[in-house]
């Protein structure tokens, strides 16, 4: 099992019983309601695996971040003020 966030949605890479490794697939968290024990076991073995943040307003969270400029050379010149110590 593995986990990742795709478009802000938590998905798990699962291997369903009776299927082979080539049949593993990414499933949304909602599809694992009957597999809560497997999910808890996964997180106990992988505590740094991605988790969905609950109880956080997504608009507030998104307001904390800015889009990076496509061309960093057109930024406000903050890099020109950096000095290198000998």
mmCIF file of C-alpha atoms in Angstrom:
data_model
loop_
_atom_site.group_PDB
_atom_site.id
_atom_site.type_symbol
_atom_site.label_atom_id
_atom_site.label_comp_id
_atom_site.label_asym_id
_atom_site.label_seq_id
_atom_site.Cartn_x
_atom_site.Cartn_y
_atom_site.Cartn_z
ATOM 1 C CA UNK A 1 0.000 0.000 0.000
ATOM 2 C CA UNK A 2 1.114 3.560 -0.661
ATOM 3 C CA UNK A 3 -0.557 6.977 -0.436
ATOM 4 C CA UNK A 4 -0.416 10.258 -2.315
ATOM 5 C CA UNK A 5 -2.431 13.426 -2.796
ATOM 6 C CA UNK A 6 -3.816 13.954 -6.280
ATOM 7 C CA UNK A 7 -5.565 17.268 -6.915
ATOM 8 C CA UNK A 8 -5.988 17.659 -3.149
ATOM 9 C CA UNK A 9 -7.619 14.241 -2.779
ATOM 10 C CA UNK A 10 -6.002 11.433 -0.804
ATOM 11 C CA UNK A 11 -5.523 8.208 -2.759
ATOM 12 C CA UNK A 12 -4.081 4.849 -1.788
ATOM 13 C CA UNK A 13 -2.256 2.383 -4.017
ATOM 14 C CA UNK A 14 -3.961 -0.883 -3.155
ATOM 15 C CA UNK A 15 -3.666 -4.520 -4.048
ATOM 16 C CA UNK A 16 -7.092 -6.106 -3.671
ATOM 17 C CA UNK A 17 -7.278 -9.681 -2.412
ATOM 18 C CA UNK A 18 -7.361 -12.198 -5.242
ATOM 19 C CA UNK A 19 -5.561 -9.903 -7.710
ATOM 20 C CA UNK A 20 -1.928 -9.760 -8.861
ATOM 21 C CA UNK A 21 0.644 -6.959 -8.555
ATOM 22 C CA UNK A 22 -0.118 -5.725 -12.082
ATOM 23 C CA UNK A 23 -3.697 -5.027 -10.944
ATOM 24 C CA UNK A 24 -2.714 -2.568 -8.194
ATOM 25 C CA UNK A 25 -4.529 0.734 -8.567
ATOM 26 C CA UNK A 26 -4.887 4.133 -6.955
ATOM 27 C CA UNK A 27 -8.176 4.323 -5.067
ATOM 28 C CA UNK A 28 -9.744 7.353 -3.392
ATOM 29 C CA UNK A 29 -9.926 7.245 0.388
ATOM 30 C CA UNK A 30 -13.717 6.818 0.257
ATOM 31 C CA UNK A 31 -13.317 3.429 -1.454
ATOM 32 C CA UNK A 32 -11.474 2.081 1.589
ATOM 33 C CA UNK A 33 -14.249 2.481 4.167
ATOM 34 C CA UNK A 34 -14.271 -1.294 4.734
ATOM 35 C CA UNK A 35 -10.466 -1.402 4.996
ATOM 36 C CA UNK A 36 -9.864 0.985 7.908
ATOM 37 C CA UNK A 37 -7.664 -1.567 9.721
ATOM 38 C CA UNK A 38 -5.361 -1.815 6.688
ATOM 39 C CA UNK A 39 -5.158 1.999 6.479
ATOM 40 C CA UNK A 40 -4.291 2.308 10.199
ATOM 41 C CA UNK A 41 -1.676 -0.418 9.845
ATOM 42 C CA UNK A 42 -0.209 1.375 6.803
ATOM 43 C CA UNK A 43 0.116 4.663 8.734
ATOM 44 C CA UNK A 44 1.636 2.955 11.775
ATOM 45 C CA UNK A 45 4.368 1.576 9.483
ATOM 46 C CA UNK A 46 4.623 4.794 7.408
ATOM 47 C CA UNK A 47 3.988 7.757 9.745
ATOM 48 C CA UNK A 48 5.322 10.301 7.227
ATOM 49 C CA UNK A 49 2.997 9.148 4.422
ATOM 50 C CA UNK A 50 0.641 11.830 3.066
ATOM 51 C CA UNK A 51 -2.570 12.386 5.000
ATOM 52 C CA UNK A 52 -5.600 14.457 4.276
ATOM 53 C CA UNK A 53 -5.870 17.457 6.564
ATOM 54 C CA UNK A 54 -9.257 17.481 8.235
ATOM 55 C CA UNK A 55 -11.065 20.487 9.614
ATOM 56 C CA UNK A 56 -9.075 23.021 7.579
ATOM 57 C CA UNK A 57 -10.812 25.493 5.311
ATOM 58 C CA UNK A 58 -9.257 24.946 1.871
ATOM 59 C CA UNK A 59 -9.778 28.608 0.875
ATOM 60 C CA UNK A 60 -7.865 29.733 3.947
ATOM 61 C CA UNK A 61 -5.114 27.212 3.291
ATOM 62 C CA UNK A 62 -4.809 28.263 -0.371
ATOM 63 C CA UNK A 63 -4.613 31.931 0.663
ATOM 64 C CA UNK A 64 -1.346 31.173 2.476
ATOM 65 C CA UNK A 65 0.454 30.334 -0.773
ATOM 66 C CA UNK A 66 1.330 32.329 -3.870
ATOM 67 C CA UNK A 67 1.792 31.029 -7.391
ATOM 68 C CA UNK A 68 5.443 30.951 -8.415
ATOM 69 C CA UNK A 69 6.328 33.088 -11.432
ATOM 70 C CA UNK A 70 7.010 31.070 -14.578
ATOM 71 C CA UNK A 71 10.193 33.004 -15.272
ATOM 72 C CA UNK A 72 12.194 33.638 -12.109
ATOM 73 C CA UNK A 73 14.422 36.157 -13.898
ATOM 74 C CA UNK A 74 11.504 38.598 -14.009
ATOM 75 C CA UNK A 75 11.094 38.736 -10.226
ATOM 76 C CA UNK A 76 11.720 41.882 -8.230
ATOM 77 C CA UNK A 77 15.485 41.469 -8.048
ATOM 78 C CA UNK A 78 15.751 39.958 -4.587
ATOM 79 C CA UNK A 79 18.600 37.742 -5.769
ATOM 80 C CA UNK A 80 20.788 40.728 -6.643
ATOM 81 C CA UNK A 81 20.957 41.742 -2.964
ATOM 82 C CA UNK A 82 22.511 38.471 -1.831
ATOM 83 C CA UNK A 83 26.154 38.607 -0.840
ATOM 84 C CA UNK A 84 28.637 35.751 -0.785
ATOM 85 C CA UNK A 85 30.959 35.567 2.202
ATOM 86 C CA UNK A 86 34.634 34.756 1.460
#
